[in-house]
Amino acid sequence: MAGPETKAAVEWLASAASDPGACRWEWERHPHGIALLPAGRRWDVLVLPGELGRPTLGVLARLLGRPGPVLTGCGDSRTGFFVPPGTASHWVGTGVRRCGRGAWIAVPHPGRVAGSVRWLIRPDGSGVLTDPGLLERAMHEAVGTAAEARGGGPEGGAVRQRS
């Protein structure tokens, strides 16, 4: 039986669909518990390559404790951060896939383990999203830390957000 947080997460995620009932039906019937949901209504998703996504999530977790929802997929080679709607249209960053209005996201049921797409940070139903400014800061710190570990200095200009 799903707890209240999972039920709230299901309702919040399904509210992004034009037909929330069909979304819930898809989660129940799809063999992997995945539904396609439109980005740009309740949230955008910024997809980072895994080698940047995981360290960025680590920095965010240290800064915030619990960032907004985060997905991983493609064998953990991609990490998707749920950010406020409209963020994708203003984001500039090398290697970052921007999913906003017009894009569709494969979203697993928040209360189950899915196949190739899974939650690293499950939504809690509150609608909390990752702040784009903090995400940018975390990305810069992750890039700098990786460069220092390789013996080089931080790489400037790797990511930035347009105002």
Tab-separated table of C-alpha atoms in Angstrom:
chain	number	residue	atom	x	y	z
A	1	MET	CA	0.000	0.000	0.000
A	2	ALA	CA	1.328	3.433	-0.951
A	3	GLY	CA	1.940	5.918	1.844
A	4	PRO	CA	0.635	9.500	1.886
A	5	GLU	CA	3.869	10.934	0.447
A	6	THR	CA	3.749	8.512	-2.498
A	7	LYS	CA	0.065	9.261	-3.125
A	8	ALA	CA	0.790	12.998	-3.046
A	9	ALA	CA	3.717	12.497	-5.446
A	10	VAL	CA	1.512	10.495	-7.843
A	11	GLU	CA	-1.106	13.243	-7.849
A	12	TRP	CA	1.466	16.005	-8.303
A	13	LEU	CA	3.225	14.254	-11.180
A	14	ALA	CA	-0.043	13.186	-12.844
A	15	SER	CA	-1.285	16.791	-12.690
A	16	ALA	CA	1.274	17.624	-15.401
A	17	ALA	CA	-0.602	15.348	-17.837
A	18	SER	CA	-3.510	16.579	-19.917
A	19	ASP	CA	-5.386	13.526	-18.587
A	20	PRO	CA	-4.169	12.674	-15.065
A	21	GLY	CA	-6.366	9.561	-14.949
A	22	ALA	CA	-4.739	8.188	-18.098
A	23	CYS	CA	-1.337	8.860	-16.555
A	24	ARG	CA	-2.221	6.901	-13.416
A	25	TRP	CA	-3.633	4.100	-15.612
A	26	GLU	CA	-0.375	3.995	-17.607
A	27	TRP	CA	1.677	3.668	-14.422
A	28	GLU	CA	-0.489	0.766	-13.313
A	29	ARG	CA	-0.485	-1.033	-16.678
A	30	HIS	CA	2.969	-0.310	-18.123
A	31	PRO	CA	5.297	-3.263	-17.465
A	32	HIS	CA	7.996	-0.904	-16.201
A	33	GLY	CA	5.667	1.525	-14.398
A	34	ILE	CA	6.570	4.451	-16.684
A	35	ALA	CA	4.390	7.193	-18.152
A	36	LEU	CA	5.338	9.934	-20.607
A	37	LEU	CA	4.647	13.363	-19.137
A	38	PRO	CA	4.990	16.778	-20.751
A	39	ALA	CA	7.673	19.104	-19.489
A	40	GLY	CA	6.979	22.811	-19.251
A	41	ARG	CA	3.683	22.712	-17.353
A	42	ARG	CA	4.604	21.922	-13.750
A	43	TRP	CA	8.363	21.607	-14.227
A	44	ASP	CA	11.216	21.554	-16.718
A	45	VAL	CA	14.015	19.004	-16.581
A	46	LEU	CA	17.700	19.704	-17.084
A	47	VAL	CA	19.515	16.509	-18.042
A	48	LEU	CA	23.212	16.325	-17.230
A	49	PRO	CA	25.642	13.635	-18.329
A	50	GLY	CA	26.200	11.105	-15.535
A	51	GLU	CA	29.806	12.116	-14.910
A	52	LEU	CA	28.552	15.613	-14.021
A	53	GLY	CA	25.071	14.729	-12.744
A	54	ARG	CA	26.038	12.510	-9.828
A	55	PRO	CA	28.675	14.883	-8.398
A	56	THR	CA	26.256	17.790	-8.862
A	57	LEU	CA	23.589	15.893	-6.934
A	58	GLY	CA	26.132	15.275	-4.176
A	59	VAL	CA	26.851	19.000	-3.904
A	60	LEU	CA	23.128	19.858	-3.934
A	61	ALA	CA	22.430	17.312	-1.219
A	62	ARG	CA	25.146	18.900	0.894
A	63	LEU	CA	23.764	22.426	0.282
A	64	LEU	CA	20.066	21.642	0.636
A	65	GLY	CA	19.707	18.315	2.337
A	66	ARG	CA	16.975	17.341	-0.112
A	67	PRO	CA	16.791	18.926	-3.578
A	68	GLY	CA	13.773	18.631	-5.845
A	69	PRO	CA	13.058	15.417	-7.777
A	70	VAL	CA	15.957	13.851	-9.691
A	71	LEU	CA	15.780	11.040	-12.257
A	72	THR	CA	18.493	8.855	-13.696
A	73	GLY	CA	18.371	6.790	-16.840
A	74	CYS	CA	20.269	5.161	-19.661
A	75	GLY	CA	22.332	3.037	-17.294
A	76	ASP	CA	22.990	6.010	-15.001
A	77	SER	CA	24.594	7.916	-17.895
A	78	ARG	CA	22.075	10.754	-17.500
A	79	THR	CA	20.760	12.657	-14.470
A	80	GLY	CA	17.616	14.801	-14.778
A	81	PHE	CA	16.931	17.624	-12.318
A	82	PHE	CA	13.345	18.909	-12.031
A	83	VAL	CA	13.453	22.714	-12.089
A	84	PRO	CA	10.764	25.434	-12.354
A	85	PRO	CA	8.899	25.757	-15.672
A	86	GLY	CA	10.614	28.133	-18.074
A	87	THR	CA	14.126	27.332	-16.841
A	88	ALA	CA	14.961	25.271	-19.934
A	89	SER	CA	14.341	28.199	-22.284
A	90	HIS	CA	16.895	30.357	-20.413
A	91	TRP	CA	19.561	27.775	-19.610
A	92	VAL	CA	22.920	27.802	-21.367
A	93	GLY	CA	25.311	24.978	-20.620
A	94	THR	CA	27.581	22.715	-22.598
A	95	GLY	CA	26.337	19.133	-22.598
A	96	VAL	CA	23.095	19.919	-20.716
A	97	ARG	CA	19.891	18.740	-22.390
A	98	ARG	CA	17.063	21.199	-21.768
A	99	CYS	CA	13.563	19.723	-21.573
A	100	GLY	CA	10.875	22.373	-21.413
A	101	ARG	CA	7.580	23.066	-23.185
A	102	GLY	CA	7.184	20.627	-26.074
A	103	ALA	CA	9.423	17.925	-24.556
A	104	TRP	CA	8.228	14.648	-23.039
A	105	ILE	CA	9.832	12.917	-20.077
A	106	ALA	CA	9.680	9.195	-19.248
A	107	VAL	CA	8.608	9.313	-15.601
A	108	PRO	CA	8.507	6.225	-13.392
A	109	HIS	CA	5.850	5.734	-10.737
A	110	PRO	CA	7.202	7.421	-7.586
A	111	GLY	CA	6.393	4.459	-5.349
A	112	ARG	CA	7.996	1.651	-7.325
A	113	VAL	CA	11.346	0.636	-8.695
A	114	ALA	CA	11.256	0.949	-12.479
A	115	GLY	CA	13.572	-0.412	-15.136
A	116	SER	CA	16.028	1.829	-16.941
A	117	VAL	CA	14.568	5.090	-15.602
A	118	ARG	CA	14.470	5.509	-11.825
A	119	TRP	CA	14.288	8.134	-9.124
A	120	LEU	CA	17.424	9.229	-7.296
A	121	ILE	CA	15.326	11.755	-5.357
A	122	ARG	CA	11.624	10.908	-5.437
A	123	PRO	CA	9.086	13.712	-5.548
A	124	ASP	CA	7.270	14.141	-2.256
A	125	GLY	CA	4.140	15.731	-3.724
A	126	SER	CA	4.873	19.173	-2.313
A	127	GLY	CA	5.907	20.588	-5.680
A	128	VAL	CA	9.390	21.521	-4.456
A	129	LEU	CA	11.779	21.878	-7.402
A	130	THR	CA	15.510	22.474	-7.570
A	131	ASP	CA	16.412	26.150	-7.689
A	132	PRO	CA	18.253	26.815	-10.985
A	133	GLY	CA	20.760	29.153	-9.338
A	134	LEU	CA	21.691	26.528	-6.769
A	135	LEU	CA	21.887	23.892	-9.503
A	136	GLU	CA	24.278	26.100	-11.459
A	137	ARG	CA	26.399	26.664	-8.336
A	138	ALA	CA	26.460	22.914	-7.634
A	139	MET	CA	27.471	22.172	-11.230
A	140	HIS	CA	30.356	24.658	-11.048
A	141	GLU	CA	31.525	23.162	-7.765
A	142	ALA	CA	31.299	19.616	-9.169
A	143	VAL	CA	33.303	20.615	-12.269
A	144	GLY	CA	35.896	22.401	-10.114
A	145	THR	CA	36.258	19.473	-7.758
A	146	ALA	CA	36.698	17.055	-10.681
A	147	ALA	CA	39.325	19.325	-12.272
A	148	GLU	CA	41.231	19.625	-9.007
A	149	ALA	CA	41.142	15.843	-8.575
A	150	ARG	CA	42.716	15.510	-12.038
A	151	GLY	CA	45.428	17.968	-11.017
A	152	GLY	CA	44.091	20.940	-12.996
A	153	GLY	CA	42.310	24.083	-11.932
A	154	PRO	CA	38.568	24.672	-12.115
A	155	GLU	CA	37.290	25.070	-15.659
A	156	GLY	CA	35.578	28.419	-16.041
A	157	GLY	CA	32.546	28.985	-18.212
A	158	ALA	CA	31.387	25.379	-18.344
A	159	VAL	CA	27.838	26.214	-17.296
A	160	ARG	CA	25.836	29.372	-16.917
A	161	GLN	CA	22.237	30.491	-16.865
A	162	ARG	CA	20.983	33.437	-18.919
A	163	SER	CA	18.947	36.059	-17.130
